[in-house]
Coordinates of C-alpha atoms in Angstrom, one line a residue:
Chain A
D1127 CA 211.1 89.2 15.7
A1128 CA 211.2 85.5 15.2
G1129 CA 210.9 83.3 18.2
I1130 CA 213.5 80.0 17.1
T1131 CA 216.3 81.0 15.2
Q1132 CA 217.8 78.2 13.4
S1133 CA 222.0 78.5 11.7
P1134 CA 223.0 77.6 9.7
R1135 CA 220.4 77.5 6.9
H1136 CA 222.2 75.5 4.9
K1137 CA 225.2 73.6 4.9
V1138 CA 227.7 70.9 2.9
T1139 CA 229.4 68.5 4.4
E1140 CA 231.5 65.5 3.0
T1141 CA 230.9 61.7 4.4
G1142 CA 231.9 61.3 7.8
T1143 CA 232.2 64.6 9.5
P1144 CA 230.2 65.7 12.9
V1145 CA 227.7 68.8 12.1
T1146 CA 226.4 70.9 14.7
L1147 CA 223.1 73.3 14.4
R1148 CA 222.0 74.8 16.3
C1149 CA 219.0 76.0 17.8
H1150 CA 218.2 79.2 19.7
Q1151 CA 214.9 80.3 20.6
T1152 CA 214.2 83.9 22.9
E1153 CA 211.0 83.0 24.1
N1154 CA 211.5 80.5 26.7
H1155 CA 210.0 77.5 26.4
R1156 CA 210.6 74.4 28.0
Y1157 CA 210.2 71.9 25.5
M1158 CA 212.0 71.8 22.1
Y1159 CA 212.2 69.2 19.4
W1160 CA 213.9 68.3 16.1
Y1161 CA 212.2 66.5 13.7
R1162 CA 214.5 66.0 9.8
Q1163 CA 212.1 66.0 6.7
D1164 CA 212.3 63.7 4.0
P1165 CA 210.5 63.7 1.0
G1166 CA 207.2 61.0 1.5
H1167 CA 208.0 60.6 5.1
G1168 CA 206.4 63.8 6.1
L1169 CA 207.9 65.2 9.4
R1170 CA 210.1 62.8 11.6
L1171 CA 211.4 62.6 15.9
I1172 CA 215.6 63.1 15.8
H1173 CA 215.2 63.9 20.0
Y1174 CA 213.3 66.1 21.9
S1175 CA 214.3 68.1 25.2
Y1176 CA 212.0 68.6 27.9
G1177 CA 213.5 70.5 29.7
V1178 CA 218.0 72.1 30.6
K1179 CA 219.8 68.2 30.7
D1180 CA 216.8 67.1 30.1
T1181 CA 216.3 64.7 26.2
D1182 CA 215.0 62.0 25.5
K1183 CA 215.1 59.9 22.0
G1184 CA 212.7 59.8 19.0
E1185 CA 212.1 57.6 16.5
V1186 CA 214.9 58.7 13.9
S1187 CA 218.2 59.2 16.8
D1188 CA 220.3 56.8 15.2
G1189 CA 223.1 58.7 14.6
Y1190 CA 221.7 62.2 16.2
S1191 CA 223.2 62.9 19.9
V1192 CA 222.3 66.3 20.9
S1193 CA 222.0 69.3 24.1
R1194 CA 220.4 71.3 25.8
S1195 CA 222.8 73.6 28.6
K1196 CA 220.7 76.2 27.8
T1197 CA 217.0 76.7 28.3
E1198 CA 217.1 79.4 24.3
D1199 CA 219.3 76.5 23.1
F1200 CA 219.1 72.7 21.4
L1201 CA 222.5 71.7 19.3
L1202 CA 221.7 68.6 17.3
T1203 CA 224.8 67.0 16.4
L1204 CA 225.3 64.5 13.6
E1205 CA 228.0 62.4 15.1
S1206 CA 229.8 61.4 11.9
A1207 CA 227.2 62.1 8.8
T1208 CA 226.0 59.8 6.2
S1209 CA 224.7 61.1 2.5
S1210 CA 221.1 59.1 4.6
Q1211 CA 222.2 62.2 6.5
T1212 CA 220.7 64.4 4.3
S1213 CA 217.9 66.0 5.2
V1214 CA 215.7 68.9 5.4
Y1215 CA 216.4 69.4 10.1
F1216 CA 213.6 71.7 12.0
C1217 CA 213.5 73.0 15.1
A1218 CA 210.1 72.9 17.2
I1219 CA 209.4 74.7 20.4
S1220 CA 206.2 74.5 22.5
E1221 CA 205.8 76.2 26.0
R1222 CA 202.7 74.1 27.6
G1223 CA 204.1 71.0 25.4
P1224 CA 202.4 68.7 22.3
N1225 CA 199.3 69.0 23.2
Y1226 CA 199.2 72.7 22.5
G1227 CA 200.7 72.7 19.6
Y1228 CA 205.2 73.5 18.7
T1229 CA 206.2 77.1 16.8
F1230 CA 209.0 75.8 14.6
G1231 CA 212.0 77.5 13.7
S1232 CA 212.7 78.1 9.5
G1233 CA 214.5 74.5 8.8
T1234 CA 218.2 73.7 8.2
R1235 CA 219.2 72.1 4.2
L1236 CA 221.8 70.4 5.4
T1237 CA 223.8 67.8 2.1
V1238 CA 226.7 64.9 2.8
V1239 CA 229.0 64.3 -0.1
Chain B
A670 CA 200.6 52.9 18.5
Q671 CA 200.1 56.5 16.9
K672 CA 199.3 57.1 13.3
V673 CA 198.0 59.8 11.0
T674 CA 197.5 58.3 7.5
Q675 CA 197.5 61.0 4.6
A676 CA 196.5 58.7 1.8
Q677 CA 196.3 61.0 -1.0
T678 CA 199.2 61.9 -1.5
E679 CA 199.5 64.8 -4.2
I680 CA 195.6 67.2 -5.4
S681 CA 196.4 69.5 -8.8
V682 CA 192.7 71.9 -8.7
V683 CA 192.3 74.6 -10.7
E684 CA 191.1 78.1 -9.1
K685 CA 187.4 78.5 -7.9
E686 CA 186.6 74.2 -7.3
D687 CA 186.8 72.8 -4.0
V688 CA 188.7 70.6 -2.1
T689 CA 189.0 67.9 0.5
L690 CA 192.9 67.3 2.2
D691 CA 191.3 63.4 3.9
C692 CA 193.1 62.5 7.0
V693 CA 193.0 59.3 9.1
Y694 CA 194.1 58.8 12.2
E695 CA 194.6 55.9 14.7
T696 CA 195.2 55.6 18.7
R697 CA 194.3 54.2 21.9
D698 CA 193.7 57.5 24.2
T699 CA 190.2 58.4 24.9
T700 CA 192.1 62.1 25.1
Y701 CA 194.0 63.4 21.8
Y702 CA 194.9 66.7 20.3
L703 CA 194.4 66.7 16.0
F704 CA 196.4 69.4 14.0
W705 CA 197.0 70.7 10.6
Y706 CA 200.1 72.6 9.3
K707 CA 201.2 74.7 6.1
Q708 CA 203.7 73.5 4.9
P709 CA 203.8 76.3 1.0
P710 CA 206.9 76.5 -1.1
S711 CA 208.5 78.6 1.3
G712 CA 209.5 76.8 3.0
E713 CA 208.0 78.0 7.4
L714 CA 205.3 75.3 8.3
V715 CA 202.3 77.2 9.6
F716 CA 199.6 76.5 12.2
L717 CA 196.2 76.0 10.9
I718 CA 194.0 74.5 13.3
R719 CA 193.8 72.4 17.1
R720 CA 191.5 70.2 17.5
N721 CA 190.7 67.9 20.7
S722 CA 189.0 65.0 21.0
F723 CA 186.4 65.9 23.0
D724 CA 185.3 68.3 21.1
E725 CA 183.5 67.3 17.1
Q726 CA 182.3 70.7 16.3
N727 CA 183.2 71.3 12.6
E728 CA 184.9 74.6 12.4
I729 CA 184.6 77.0 9.8
S730 CA 187.1 80.1 9.5
G731 CA 187.4 81.9 6.1
R732 CA 187.0 80.1 3.2
Y733 CA 188.9 77.1 5.4
S734 CA 186.9 74.5 7.4
W735 CA 187.7 71.4 8.7
N736 CA 185.5 68.2 9.3
F737 CA 186.5 65.9 12.9
Q738 CA 184.5 62.4 13.5
K739 CA 184.8 60.0 15.6
S740 CA 183.4 57.7 15.1
T741 CA 185.5 56.9 11.5
S742 CA 188.2 58.1 13.4
S743 CA 188.9 61.1 10.9
F744 CA 189.8 64.6 10.7
N745 CA 189.0 66.2 6.4
F746 CA 190.0 69.6 5.6
T747 CA 188.6 71.0 3.0
I748 CA 189.3 74.6 1.8
T749 CA 186.4 76.3 0.0
A750 CA 187.0 78.1 -3.4
S751 CA 190.9 77.4 -3.3
Q752 CA 193.2 79.8 -4.7
V753 CA 196.6 80.0 -6.2
V754 CA 198.0 80.9 -3.0
D755 CA 196.9 77.7 -0.8
S756 CA 199.3 75.8 -3.0
A757 CA 201.2 74.8 -0.7
V758 CA 201.9 71.2 2.0
Y759 CA 199.7 70.0 4.4
F760 CA 200.4 67.7 6.7
C761 CA 198.2 66.2 9.7
V762 CA 199.0 65.6 12.8
L763 CA 197.9 63.7 16.5
N764 CA 199.8 64.1 19.9
S765 CA 202.1 61.1 21.5
G766 CA 202.5 61.9 24.5
Y767 CA 205.8 63.1 23.9
A768 CA 205.9 64.5 20.3
L769 CA 203.3 65.2 18.0
N770 CA 203.9 62.8 14.8
F771 CA 203.1 64.4 12.0
G772 CA 201.3 62.3 8.3
K773 CA 203.4 62.2 5.2
G774 CA 201.8 64.7 3.8
T775 CA 199.5 65.6 1.2
S776 CA 200.8 68.1 -1.9
L777 CA 197.8 71.1 -3.2
L778 CA 198.3 72.5 -6.5
V779 CA 196.0 75.1 -7.7
T780 CA 196.3 76.4 -10.9
P781 CA 195.2 79.4 -12.5

């Protein structure tokens, strides 16, 4: 009954290759977010979206791009993966914005070798 | 700038002990929202509580309680009679206008 799914759940990729992570929601929520989680850093915002085709950068956006062509899908692309992008990536959704909290996906564990 | 500090990186307690997780925040906003999220070993992120800056009443939910004090910019979380299932990473979170800003988390280990 998950309203938010991330794919893939795990991925190993080589340095220099492009990678796309997908976040899919069935809740019709307006706001979507991508975070990365690294030991000692908590969760850091990469990009966020406040509507179809409306996206903006977070605090760690270098090396990442996003697209939102439909309400339900928010794609995160690593244009040329580097080892420093090895991380766990979480997608989150919110109906009314950050003041009301998020629902998170299960995460994608990405390893860049 | 919005900032959340969780000074305790790791805490270890024995089951049935009470434990308090500290959270100090910085914001220039007069209206703001604070949250706590739990991340158990399975990895998912679970919402625990949301509190707005105008509501300073302490909240209790079962064994969980939260103490919000604007005077000290703190939003501490206490688990009473801890259990092994409480073992997790706990994040204190502050809204930053366009997104949520997470503290670095406190890892709580409860041993039998």
